[in-house]
Coordinates of C-alpha atoms in Angstrom, one line a residue:
M1 CA -53.2 27.9 243.6
G2 CA -55.1 24.9 242.2
D3 CA -57.8 25.4 244.9
A4 CA -58.3 29.0 244.0
R5 CA -58.6 28.1 240.3
R6 CA -61.2 25.4 241.2
A7 CA -63.1 27.9 243.3
R8 CA -63.2 30.5 240.5
R9 CA -64.6 27.8 238.2
V10 CA -67.3 26.8 240.7
W11 CA -68.3 30.5 241.1
R12 CA -68.4 30.9 237.3
V13 CA -70.8 27.9 237.0
I14 CA -72.9 29.3 239.8
W15 CA -73.2 32.8 238.2
V16 CA -74.0 31.2 234.7
A17 CA -76.7 29.1 236.2
L18 CA -78.1 32.1 238.2
G19 CA -78.1 34.2 235.0
A20 CA -79.9 31.5 233.1
W21 CA -82.5 31.2 235.8
I22 CA -83.2 35.0 235.8
L23 CA -83.3 35.1 232.0
G24 CA -85.9 32.2 232.2
L25 CA -88.0 34.2 234.6
L26 CA -88.0 37.2 232.3
A27 CA -88.7 35.3 229.1
A28 CA -91.5 33.1 230.5
P29 CA -94.3 35.6 230.2
I30 CA -93.3 36.3 226.6
L31 CA -93.1 32.6 225.7
L32 CA -96.4 31.9 227.3
A33 CA -98.0 34.6 225.3
L34 CA -96.8 33.2 222.0
P35 CA -98.9 30.6 220.1
V36 CA -97.5 27.1 219.9
P37 CA -97.6 25.6 216.4
D38 CA -99.3 22.2 216.3
P39 CA -98.1 20.3 213.2
S40 CA -100.3 17.3 213.9
A41 CA -103.6 19.4 214.2
S42 CA -106.2 18.4 211.7
P43 CA -106.9 21.3 209.3
S44 CA -110.6 20.4 209.0
D45 CA -112.3 20.3 212.4
P46 CA -115.6 18.4 212.3
S47 CA -116.5 20.0 215.6
R48 CA -117.3 23.3 213.7
P49 CA -120.7 22.5 212.3
H50 CA -121.6 26.3 212.0
F51 CA -118.8 26.9 209.5
P52 CA -118.8 24.2 206.9
K53 CA -116.1 24.1 204.2
P54 CA -117.7 23.2 200.8
P55 CA -115.4 21.1 198.6
S56 CA -115.4 23.9 196.0
L57 CA -113.7 26.2 198.5
D58 CA -110.8 23.9 199.3
S59 CA -108.4 25.6 196.9
N60 CA -109.4 29.1 198.0
V61 CA -108.9 28.2 201.7
E62 CA -105.6 26.6 200.9
F63 CA -104.5 29.7 199.1
W64 CA -105.3 32.0 202.0
K65 CA -103.6 29.6 204.4
Q66 CA -100.4 30.0 202.4
I67 CA -100.8 33.8 202.5
Y68 CA -101.2 33.8 206.3
S69 CA -98.5 31.2 207.1
R70 CA -95.9 31.2 204.3
Y71 CA -95.6 34.5 202.5
T72 CA -94.5 37.7 204.3
T73 CA -95.4 41.4 203.7
A74 CA -92.2 41.6 201.7
E75 CA -93.7 39.2 199.1
Y76 CA -96.4 39.5 196.4
V77 CA -98.0 36.3 195.1
F78 CA -99.1 36.7 191.5
H79 CA -102.1 34.4 190.8
D80 CA -105.3 34.0 188.8
R81 CA -108.2 36.0 190.3
E82 CA -110.7 33.2 189.8
D83 CA -108.6 30.0 190.3
L84 CA -106.5 31.0 193.3
L85 CA -104.2 28.0 193.0
V86 CA -103.0 29.1 189.6
V87 CA -99.9 30.9 191.0
Y88 CA -97.6 32.4 188.4
G89 CA -94.8 33.3 190.8
V90 CA -93.7 35.4 193.8
L91 CA -92.1 38.8 193.8
D92 CA -89.8 39.0 196.8
L93 CA -89.0 42.7 197.4
R94 CA -86.2 41.8 199.7
G95 CA -84.3 40.3 196.8
R96 CA -84.6 43.6 194.9
F97 CA -84.2 46.1 197.8
G98 CA -82.9 44.2 200.8
D99 CA -84.6 44.5 204.2
R100 CA -85.3 48.3 203.9
L101 CA -88.2 48.4 201.5
P102 CA -88.9 51.6 199.5
G103 CA -92.0 53.7 199.3
G104 CA -95.2 52.8 197.4
R105 CA -94.3 54.2 194.0
L106 CA -91.2 52.0 193.5
I107 CA -93.1 48.9 194.8
E108 CA -95.9 49.6 192.3
Q109 CA -93.3 49.8 189.5
E110 CA -91.9 46.4 190.5
K111 CA -95.3 44.9 190.7
E112 CA -96.2 46.2 187.2
R113 CA -93.0 44.8 185.8
A114 CA -93.8 41.4 187.3
R115 CA -97.4 41.5 186.0
Q116 CA -96.1 42.3 182.5
R117 CA -93.7 39.5 182.6
Y118 CA -96.4 37.0 183.4
A119 CA -98.7 38.5 180.8
D120 CA -96.0 38.1 178.2
L121 CA -95.5 34.5 179.2
L122 CA -99.2 33.8 178.7
R123 CA -99.1 35.5 175.3
R124 CA -96.1 33.4 174.2
V125 CA -97.8 30.2 175.4
A126 CA -101.0 31.1 173.5
A127 CA -98.9 31.6 170.3
K128 CA -97.0 28.3 170.7
I129 CA -99.7 26.0 172.2
S130 CA -100.4 24.4 168.9
D131 CA -96.8 23.1 169.0
P132 CA -96.1 22.3 172.8
A133 CA -92.7 21.0 172.0
S134 CA -91.6 24.5 171.1
L135 CA -92.2 25.8 174.6
D136 CA -89.2 26.6 176.8
D137 CA -89.0 25.6 180.4
E138 CA -90.7 28.8 181.8
E139 CA -93.4 28.7 179.1
R140 CA -94.1 25.0 179.9
R141 CA -94.5 25.8 183.6
I142 CA -97.1 28.4 182.8
C143 CA -98.8 26.0 180.3
E144 CA -99.0 23.3 182.9
L145 CA -100.9 25.6 185.3
F146 CA -103.8 25.2 182.8
S147 CA -103.1 21.5 182.1
C148 CA -101.6 22.6 178.7
Q149 CA -105.1 22.9 177.1
G150 CA -104.8 23.5 173.4
D151 CA -107.1 26.5 173.1
P152 CA -105.0 29.7 173.0
T153 CA -107.9 31.9 174.2
I154 CA -107.6 30.3 177.6
Y155 CA -104.2 31.9 178.1
L156 CA -105.1 35.2 176.5
E157 CA -108.2 35.6 178.7
A158 CA -106.1 34.8 181.8
I159 CA -104.0 37.9 181.3
S160 CA -106.8 40.2 182.6
R161 CA -107.2 38.0 185.7
I162 CA -103.6 38.3 186.9
R163 CA -103.7 39.6 190.5
A164 CA -101.0 40.4 193.1
Q165 CA -101.7 39.4 196.7
L166 CA -99.4 40.7 199.5
G167 CA -98.3 38.0 202.0
Q168 CA -99.4 38.3 205.6
K169 CA -97.4 35.8 207.6
D170 CA -95.5 38.3 209.8
R171 CA -98.6 40.5 210.2
F172 CA -100.8 37.5 211.0
L173 CA -98.3 36.3 213.7
A174 CA -98.1 39.7 215.2
G175 CA -101.9 39.8 215.3
I176 CA -101.9 36.5 217.2
V177 CA -99.6 37.9 219.8
R178 CA -101.7 41.2 220.1
A179 CA -104.9 39.1 220.4
G180 CA -103.7 37.8 223.7
A181 CA -104.7 41.1 225.4
Y182 CA -108.4 40.7 224.2
L183 CA -109.2 37.1 223.4
Q184 CA -110.7 36.1 226.7
Q185 CA -113.0 39.1 226.8
I186 CA -113.9 38.7 223.1
T187 CA -114.9 35.0 223.5
Q188 CA -116.8 35.9 226.6
I189 CA -118.8 38.6 224.8
L190 CA -119.5 36.2 221.9
R191 CA -120.8 33.6 224.4
E192 CA -123.0 36.1 226.1
H193 CA -124.6 36.9 222.8
G194 CA -125.1 33.1 222.0
L195 CA -122.6 33.2 219.2
P196 CA -119.9 30.7 218.1
T197 CA -116.6 31.6 219.7
E198 CA -114.8 30.8 216.4
L199 CA -115.9 34.3 215.4
A200 CA -113.1 35.6 217.6
V201 CA -110.6 35.1 214.6
M202 CA -112.4 37.7 212.5
P203 CA -110.3 40.6 213.8
L204 CA -107.2 38.7 212.5
V205 CA -108.7 38.8 209.0
E206 CA -109.9 42.4 209.3
S207 CA -107.1 44.2 211.1
S208 CA -104.6 41.8 212.7
F209 CA -106.0 43.1 216.0
E210 CA -104.5 46.6 215.4
T211 CA -106.7 48.8 217.5
R212 CA -106.0 51.9 215.3
A213 CA -106.1 50.1 212.0
V214 CA -107.8 52.2 209.2
S215 CA -108.7 50.7 205.8
K216 CA -108.8 52.4 202.4
A217 CA -112.6 52.5 202.9
K218 CA -112.1 54.4 206.2
A219 CA -113.1 51.4 208.3
V220 CA -111.6 51.6 211.8
G221 CA -110.5 49.4 214.7
I222 CA -110.0 45.7 215.2
W223 CA -113.5 44.9 213.8
Q224 CA -113.1 47.5 210.9
F225 CA -116.4 49.3 211.3
T226 CA -117.3 51.9 208.7
R227 CA -118.7 55.1 210.2
D228 CA -122.2 54.5 208.8
T229 CA -122.5 50.9 210.1
A230 CA -120.9 51.8 213.5
R231 CA -123.5 54.5 214.3
A232 CA -126.2 51.8 214.6
F233 CA -124.3 50.3 217.5
M234 CA -121.8 52.8 218.9
R235 CA -121.1 56.4 219.4
V236 CA -119.0 57.9 216.6
S237 CA -118.5 61.6 216.6
R238 CA -115.8 64.2 216.3
G239 CA -115.0 63.8 220.0
V240 CA -115.7 60.1 220.6
D241 CA -115.1 57.1 218.3
E242 CA -115.9 53.9 220.1
R243 CA -114.7 51.9 217.1
L244 CA -111.2 52.4 218.6
D245 CA -112.3 50.6 221.8
P246 CA -111.6 46.8 221.2
I247 CA -114.2 45.7 223.8
R248 CA -117.0 48.1 222.9
S249 CA -116.5 47.4 219.3
T250 CA -116.6 43.7 220.0
V251 CA -120.1 44.1 221.6
A252 CA -121.1 46.0 218.5
A253 CA -119.7 43.3 216.2
A254 CA -121.5 40.6 218.2
E255 CA -124.8 42.5 217.7
L256 CA -124.2 42.9 214.0
L257 CA -123.2 39.3 213.5
K258 CA -126.2 38.1 215.5
K259 CA -128.6 40.2 213.3
N260 CA -126.9 38.9 210.2
H261 CA -127.5 35.3 211.3
Q262 CA -131.1 36.0 212.2
V263 CA -131.9 37.5 208.8
L264 CA -129.7 35.3 206.5
G265 CA -130.2 32.0 208.3
N266 CA -126.7 30.5 208.4
W267 CA -123.2 31.4 209.4
P268 CA -121.4 31.3 206.1
L269 CA -123.8 34.0 204.8
A270 CA -123.6 35.9 208.1
V271 CA -119.8 36.1 207.9
T272 CA -119.8 37.1 204.3
A273 CA -122.4 39.8 205.0
Y274 CA -119.9 41.3 207.5
N275 CA -117.9 42.2 204.5
H276 CA -120.5 42.7 201.7
G277 CA -123.5 43.9 203.8
R278 CA -126.7 42.2 204.8
E279 CA -128.8 43.7 202.0
G280 CA -126.2 42.6 199.5
L281 CA -126.4 39.0 200.7
L282 CA -130.2 39.1 200.7
A283 CA -130.0 40.2 197.0
A284 CA -127.6 37.3 196.3
K285 CA -130.0 34.8 197.9
R286 CA -132.9 36.1 195.8
A287 CA -130.8 36.2 192.6
V288 CA -129.7 32.5 192.8
G289 CA -132.7 31.2 194.7
S290 CA -130.6 29.6 197.4
D291 CA -129.0 30.4 200.8
D292 CA -126.1 27.9 200.1
I293 CA -122.8 29.8 200.2
E294 CA -121.4 27.4 197.6
V295 CA -124.2 28.1 195.1
I296 CA -124.0 31.9 195.7
L297 CA -120.2 32.0 195.1
Q298 CA -120.5 29.9 192.0
N299 CA -123.4 31.7 190.4
Y300 CA -123.9 35.2 191.8
R301 CA -122.4 38.1 189.8
G302 CA -124.1 41.0 191.5
R303 CA -122.7 44.6 191.6
G304 CA -120.1 45.1 194.2
F305 CA -119.7 41.3 194.9
G306 CA -116.1 41.4 193.9
F307 CA -112.9 39.6 194.9
A308 CA -112.9 40.7 198.6
S309 CA -116.5 39.7 199.2
R310 CA -116.2 36.4 197.3
N311 CA -113.2 35.4 199.3
F312 CA -114.1 36.7 202.8
Y313 CA -115.6 33.4 204.0
A314 CA -112.6 31.4 202.6
E315 CA -110.2 33.8 204.4
F316 CA -112.2 33.3 207.6
L317 CA -111.9 29.5 207.3
A318 CA -108.2 29.8 206.5
A319 CA -107.7 31.9 209.6
L320 CA -109.5 29.3 211.7
E321 CA -107.3 26.5 210.4
V322 CA -104.0 28.5 210.8
T323 CA -104.8 29.6 214.3
T324 CA -105.8 26.0 215.2
E325 CA -102.3 24.9 214.0
Y326 CA -100.8 27.6 216.2
G327 CA -102.7 26.4 219.3
W328 CA -106.0 28.3 219.4
H329 CA -108.9 26.1 220.3
L330 CA -111.9 28.3 220.1
V331 CA -114.7 25.8 220.0
D332 CA -116.6 26.1 223.3
H333 CA -117.2 22.5 224.3
D334 CA -119.7 23.5 227.0
A335 CA -122.2 24.8 224.4
E336 CA -124.2 22.3 222.5
D337 CA -125.5 24.9 220.2
H338 CA -124.9 28.6 219.4
R339 CA -128.2 29.6 218.0
P340 CA -128.6 33.4 218.6
G341 CA -131.4 33.8 221.1
S342 CA -130.5 30.6 222.9
P343 CA -129.2 30.8 226.5
P344 CA -125.5 31.5 226.5
P345 CA -123.2 28.7 227.9
R346 CA -122.3 28.8 231.6
P347 CA -119.2 30.9 232.3
A348 CA -117.2 28.1 233.9
S349 CA -115.8 27.2 230.5
R350 CA -113.7 24.2 229.3
Q351 CA -112.4 26.2 226.4
R352 CA -108.9 24.9 225.6
F353 CA -105.8 27.1 225.3
A354 CA -102.3 26.1 224.1
S355 CA -99.9 25.2 226.9
S356 CA -96.2 25.9 226.8
T357 CA -95.3 22.3 227.7
G358 CA -95.5 20.9 224.2
P359 CA -97.3 21.3 220.8
R360 CA -100.1 18.9 221.7
A361 CA -100.5 20.0 225.3
A362 CA -103.6 22.0 226.4
V363 CA -104.9 23.1 229.7
A364 CA -108.4 23.7 230.9
A365 CA -109.1 27.4 231.6
E366 CA -109.8 28.0 235.3
P367 CA -113.4 28.6 236.0
T368 CA -114.0 32.4 236.0
R369 CA -116.9 34.6 236.7
A370 CA -118.3 36.0 233.5
A371 CA -117.4 39.6 232.6
R372 CA -120.5 41.9 232.8
Y373 CA -121.4 44.7 230.6
H374 CA -124.1 47.4 230.8
R375 CA -125.6 49.5 228.0
V376 CA -126.4 52.9 229.5
K377 CA -130.1 53.9 229.2
G378 CA -131.7 57.3 229.0
R379 CA -131.5 58.9 232.5
E380 CA -129.0 56.6 234.2
S381 CA -126.0 57.9 236.0
L382 CA -122.8 56.3 237.1
W383 CA -124.1 56.3 240.7
S384 CA -127.3 54.5 239.8
I385 CA -125.5 51.9 237.7
A386 CA -122.9 51.3 240.5
R387 CA -125.7 50.9 243.0
A388 CA -127.7 48.5 240.7
Y389 CA -124.7 46.2 240.4
R390 CA -123.5 46.6 244.0
V391 CA -120.1 47.9 243.1
S392 CA -118.4 51.1 244.2
L393 CA -118.6 54.3 242.1
E394 CA -114.8 54.5 242.2
S395 CA -114.3 51.0 240.9
L396 CA -116.8 51.5 238.1
R397 CA -115.0 54.7 237.1
A398 CA -111.6 53.0 237.2
E399 CA -112.8 49.9 235.2
N400 CA -114.0 52.2 232.4
R401 CA -111.1 54.7 232.6
L402 CA -113.5 57.5 233.5
G403 CA -112.1 60.4 235.6
R404 CA -114.0 62.1 238.4
T405 CA -115.5 64.4 235.7
G406 CA -116.1 61.6 233.2
T407 CA -119.5 61.6 231.6
I408 CA -121.6 58.8 230.2
Y409 CA -124.2 58.9 227.5
P410 CA -127.2 56.7 226.4
G411 CA -126.0 53.7 224.4
Q412 CA -122.6 53.6 225.9
V413 CA -121.3 50.2 227.0
L414 CA -119.8 50.0 230.4
K415 CA -117.8 47.1 231.8
I416 CA -119.0 46.3 235.3
P417 CA -116.1 45.5 237.8
R418 CA -116.3 42.3 239.8
A419 CA -117.9 42.9 243.2
P420 CA -115.3 42.5 246.1

């Protein structure tokens, strides 16, 4: 009897161990796909000379880092529109509605109540600031956000600058996971255009790598191209919208960013122009007499250069820092310079990616042959392109998801399969 009991215990241990082993096999691909937070990573990377962080942007970058890594899409952060680190408080919708959030109308009502509460606090501080001892605890907290300066107009003017920003932590992390499907191809395309590979984080800021994302301005895809801008680089029609293709839209984004840099002269302006437009940044340069992003942000008040445009570069820098802390290492150490027009780095890259063996561990990517792309010219056919690259017609169709009756058109970008 004792032997039978011992035998059952042995088999139970074996089955538990076997189950754990199978579960580990199933979970491994998911765990490898997730980013590994790196708490000891330096937030400011001196190896990014193309994307400097002026001291005046420190507070803005820190604010957006908090939005991307601390607050979720169930939380609204109420802050000052100009001084982003003046944070009045956080509206947590889960505390009001639980995990099932209501529709937009009820949320807007809650936001308006919170905004009125902070506006009333500012009015009360303005009325009592001549006698600071009369402030209650909540009023004193608001007062200290402005160093308790004695001028009541400071608090009254701040009322019109109250702004609510939705947190992005869960959306940002989901974007990091989705990026795994495209990141290698995106960084390769950026290298082929002679661009800094750090630009690969821009879809996180724009769309969280949602391929079918559509903005209020009707911008579409992971790179959020508007219809008018996209038509200079891609086919956008009632039947075909290449903005939805993450690879073809990346080629278009690389061409647009390259042109921005050539015209504007530096990467902070080229990145900002992705949001505000190249002509808008040229107007800003002329207005302030400088191509320094810090000078432009401090002095330019041009039409349309609003909150989104003024913060786009800070959001980009924040995304770079947060993704670095999660294990992304996008600086291409093979490339001494990324001047557009210079020869792209060799494809056998030493770009580092996070390893699953620990927060500081990183592995060198295996040398791979560069992905190839071809923009279709006037009278080319699939057969002539396949022959030119010495690949089969069937593999070219399969690589680009073209059926036997699939047609191509001038300007279309085709991915060329690797030759056998």
